[in-house]
Amino acid sequence: MRNKQGIIKTVVIMLSLLVIVAGCAPAPKKAGNTGSAGDTGGSGTGASTGGTAADPNALDWSKTDDPALKNEQLTILVADNDGTVAKMLERFTDQTGIKLNVIGVDYNSLYTKITTAALANSSDIDLAEMDTIWAGQFLEGNIVEDLTNVVPADVQKGFTPSSLSSVKYNNKLAAMPYFSSTKHFYWNTDLLKKAGITSPPKTWDEFRADSKKLTKAGLYASGWSWKQAEGLICDFVGMVYSFGGSFFTQDGKLNVNDAGAVKALQYMSDLINVDKTVDPASLQWSEDDVRKAFAAGKIAMMSNWEGTLPVLNDPSQSKVVGQTEVGLLPGEGSVVSAAVTGSEGIAIMKSSKHKEAALAFLKWMASKDFQEPNFVERGVYPVLQSLYDDPKVKEADKDHTIDKILEQFQYGENRPNGPGYVEWADILSGELFNALAGHKDPKTALDDAAKKIDDAIKKAEAA
């Protein structure tokens, strides 16, 4: 649901330092959707294995209601530009008695502040918001607690698939799901009808054919967030999995020039360079820019995050009020649909001195007590599958979008996160842009990306 922006270069240096400090290589490993909710393959801090005695200081889900925790005080770092998150989180103290200090920053500052605290081994932050692309780095770098065997399997099974997969890395649970998010497919019903299109495309072949019918003077069939930034990778991820591709070989090695990835990038390039049905401004656009173009009636179809429909139905912000529908992004062949997940989580910092109280917060945050009002009052989609049938949630869904977007959460795909992602994502987005801008053919661009990423990984391993 966030605009996924690129991280500043200084963070790359910090990331490399963290890898060295932790003594682990930054080579990415297969992560995300490979694990099921009940996986217990990780070395969770609450686990007891073999004949080893249980750690008396280990996190214990059953002790999160201990009255003694009321004497604790926690500090949480979250993205909060307007104070609405902090206000919502006040309920935790009201309901548990545990004091909570909220540090609200803009999204782009989160990673830097978390890694700075980890490098300094500071205990000032107990809990931190974690984007899915940081899960590998945070676990391998020993920055956050492994919650795999701490959060009960039945609790994990209650989360939407996209929100649970977004906080997992190599089948380990790096954080508690915070909100559910994927990209979705939006279309202008009036424009499709005028073009003689009776139903939205269900496959990318249909999308391409419909795009040619929709594009005419002053109107493009679609617009995308294809400037050289994280948003471009987000769109690419959905396309890759739609075309049956993967970012990993069977043995878990990163493979950005997989045959399916080349096919996906070729398709994207053909839309903008051959068919010319994509607004060329897409090469400078973020997701917000795409939404604004759609709201102005300049494009007929787009991929964007949930929460967009209320804006499109607001007369003060949109010229297409009442003309928008939302549903599954197209698939191809045997793939019904695929969309990048934008879900995030809240993690417990390894350096925290209040870990049991921090676990109590995670338990509360993942419950109806937080998840329901967070949607009713802020429009943030819940991580609990059961809440999508909740009467209060349904009543608050004024634009009747819940049933239309819920299915997409079943087809969420993670970006290939892992130690080193911040550096090699910059390489990948640069080569994707080269292909879409016509500087390179798609296969050459991805082959070049694969070589540069491999070189970067080897360099970091040798450091």
JSON list of N, CA, C and O in Angstrom, two decimals, residues 2-7 107-108 133 227 229-231 286-288:
[
{"chain": "A", "resi": 2, "resn": "ARG", "atom": "N", "xyz": [2.13, 1.11, 0.29]},
{"chain": "A", "resi": 2, "resn": "ARG", "atom": "CA", "xyz": [3.01, 2.27, 0.26]},
{"chain": "A", "resi": 2, "resn": "ARG", "atom": "C", "xyz": [3.56, 2.49, -1.13]},
{"chain": "A", "resi": 2, "resn": "ARG", "atom": "O", "xyz": [3.57, 1.61, -1.97]},
{"chain": "A", "resi": 3, "resn": "ASN", "atom": "N", "xyz": [4.06, 3.70, -1.37]},
{"chain": "A", "resi": 3, "resn": "ASN", "atom": "CA", "xyz": [4.88, 3.92, -2.56]},
{"chain": "A", "resi": 3, "resn": "ASN", "atom": "C", "xyz": [6.27, 3.41, -2.23]},
{"chain": "A", "resi": 3, "resn": "ASN", "atom": "O", "xyz": [6.93, 3.90, -1.32]},
{"chain": "A", "resi": 4, "resn": "LYS", "atom": "N", "xyz": [6.72, 2.40, -2.96]},
{"chain": "A", "resi": 4, "resn": "LYS", "atom": "CA", "xyz": [8.02, 1.79, -2.68]},
{"chain": "A", "resi": 4, "resn": "LYS", "atom": "C", "xyz": [9.12, 2.61, -3.34]},
{"chain": "A", "resi": 4, "resn": "LYS", "atom": "O", "xyz": [9.34, 2.54, -4.53]},
{"chain": "A", "resi": 5, "resn": "GLN", "atom": "N", "xyz": [9.80, 3.39, -2.55]},
{"chain": "A", "resi": 5, "resn": "GLN", "atom": "CA", "xyz": [10.83, 4.27, -3.09]},
{"chain": "A", "resi": 5, "resn": "GLN", "atom": "C", "xyz": [12.21, 3.66, -2.93]},
{"chain": "A", "resi": 5, "resn": "GLN", "atom": "O", "xyz": [12.45, 2.80, -2.08]},
{"chain": "A", "resi": 6, "resn": "GLY", "atom": "N", "xyz": [13.17, 4.08, -3.71]},
{"chain": "A", "resi": 6, "resn": "GLY", "atom": "CA", "xyz": [14.55, 3.62, -3.62]},
{"chain": "A", "resi": 6, "resn": "GLY", "atom": "C", "xyz": [15.19, 4.11, -2.33]},
{"chain": "A", "resi": 6, "resn": "GLY", "atom": "O", "xyz": [14.83, 5.16, -1.80]},
{"chain": "A", "resi": 7, "resn": "ILE", "atom": "N", "xyz": [16.14, 3.36, -1.81]},
{"chain": "A", "resi": 7, "resn": "ILE", "atom": "CA", "xyz": [16.84, 3.75, -0.57]},
{"chain": "A", "resi": 7, "resn": "ILE", "atom": "C", "xyz": [18.13, 4.46, -0.94]},
{"chain": "A", "resi": 7, "resn": "ILE", "atom": "O", "xyz": [18.81, 4.10, -1.87]},
{"chain": "A", "resi": 107, "resn": "TYR", "atom": "N", "xyz": [8.49, 6.80, 5.56]},
{"chain": "A", "resi": 107, "resn": "TYR", "atom": "CA", "xyz": [8.88, 5.44, 5.19]},
{"chain": "A", "resi": 107, "resn": "TYR", "atom": "C", "xyz": [10.36, 5.35, 4.81]},
{"chain": "A", "resi": 107, "resn": "TYR", "atom": "O", "xyz": [11.06, 4.42, 5.21]},
{"chain": "A", "resi": 108, "resn": "ASN", "atom": "N", "xyz": [10.85, 6.32, 4.04]},
{"chain": "A", "resi": 108, "resn": "ASN", "atom": "CA", "xyz": [12.22, 6.25, 3.52]},
{"chain": "A", "resi": 108, "resn": "ASN", "atom": "C", "xyz": [13.28, 6.37, 4.62]},
{"chain": "A", "resi": 108, "resn": "ASN", "atom": "O", "xyz": [14.46, 6.14, 4.36]},
{"chain": "A", "resi": 133, "resn": "ILE", "atom": "N", "xyz": [11.16, -6.55, 1.94]},
{"chain": "A", "resi": 133, "resn": "ILE", "atom": "CA", "xyz": [12.47, -6.65, 1.30]},
{"chain": "A", "resi": 133, "resn": "ILE", "atom": "C", "xyz": [13.63, -6.61, 2.30]},
{"chain": "A", "resi": 133, "resn": "ILE", "atom": "O", "xyz": [14.78, -6.83, 1.92]},
{"chain": "A", "resi": 227, "resn": "LYS", "atom": "N", "xyz": [9.40, 4.39, -13.64]},
{"chain": "A", "resi": 227, "resn": "LYS", "atom": "CA", "xyz": [10.64, 5.13, -13.50]},
{"chain": "A", "resi": 227, "resn": "LYS", "atom": "C", "xyz": [11.63, 4.23, -12.77]},
{"chain": "A", "resi": 227, "resn": "LYS", "atom": "O", "xyz": [11.25, 3.23, -12.14]},
{"chain": "A", "resi": 229, "resn": "ALA", "atom": "N", "xyz": [13.06, 2.98, -10.11]},
{"chain": "A", "resi": 229, "resn": "ALA", "atom": "CA", "xyz": [12.87, 2.99, -8.66]},
{"chain": "A", "resi": 229, "resn": "ALA", "atom": "C", "xyz": [12.24, 1.66, -8.25]},
{"chain": "A", "resi": 229, "resn": "ALA", "atom": "O", "xyz": [12.02, 0.77, -9.08]},
{"chain": "A", "resi": 230, "resn": "GLU", "atom": "N", "xyz": [11.90, 1.54, -6.98]},
{"chain": "A", "resi": 230, "resn": "GLU", "atom": "CA", "xyz": [11.35, 0.29, -6.45]},
{"chain": "A", "resi": 230, "resn": "GLU", "atom": "C", "xyz": [10.00, -0.06, -7.08]},
{"chain": "A", "resi": 230, "resn": "GLU", "atom": "O", "xyz": [9.67, -1.23, -7.24]},
{"chain": "A", "resi": 231, "resn": "GLY", "atom": "N", "xyz": [9.23, 0.97, -7.46]},
{"chain": "A", "resi": 231, "resn": "GLY", "atom": "CA", "xyz": [7.93, 0.71, -8.07]},
{"chain": "A", "resi": 231, "resn": "GLY", "atom": "C", "xyz": [8.04, -0.09, -9.35]},
{"chain": "A", "resi": 231, "resn": "GLY", "atom": "O", "xyz": [7.15, -0.90, -9.68]},
{"chain": "A", "resi": 286, "resn": "SER", "atom": "N", "xyz": [5.65, 7.50, -10.66]},
{"chain": "A", "resi": 286, "resn": "SER", "atom": "CA", "xyz": [5.50, 6.66, -9.48]},
{"chain": "A", "resi": 286, "resn": "SER", "atom": "C", "xyz": [4.06, 6.16, -9.46]},
{"chain": "A", "resi": 286, "resn": "SER", "atom": "O", "xyz": [3.25, 6.52, -10.33]},
{"chain": "A", "resi": 287, "resn": "GLU", "atom": "N", "xyz": [3.69, 5.36, -8.46]},
{"chain": "A", "resi": 287, "resn": "GLU", "atom": "CA", "xyz": [2.30, 4.89, -8.35]},
{"chain": "A", "resi": 287, "resn": "GLU", "atom": "C", "xyz": [1.33, 6.06, -8.19]},
{"chain": "A", "resi": 287, "resn": "GLU", "atom": "O", "xyz": [0.20, 6.03, -8.71]},
{"chain": "A", "resi": 288, "resn": "ASP", "atom": "N", "xyz": [1.73, 7.10, -7.46]},
{"chain": "A", "resi": 288, "resn": "ASP", "atom": "CA", "xyz": [0.86, 8.27, -7.28]},
{"chain": "A", "resi": 288, "resn": "ASP", "atom": "C", "xyz": [0.61, 8.97, -8.61]},
{"chain": "A", "resi": 288, "resn": "ASP", "atom": "O", "xyz": [-0.51, 9.42, -8.88]}
]
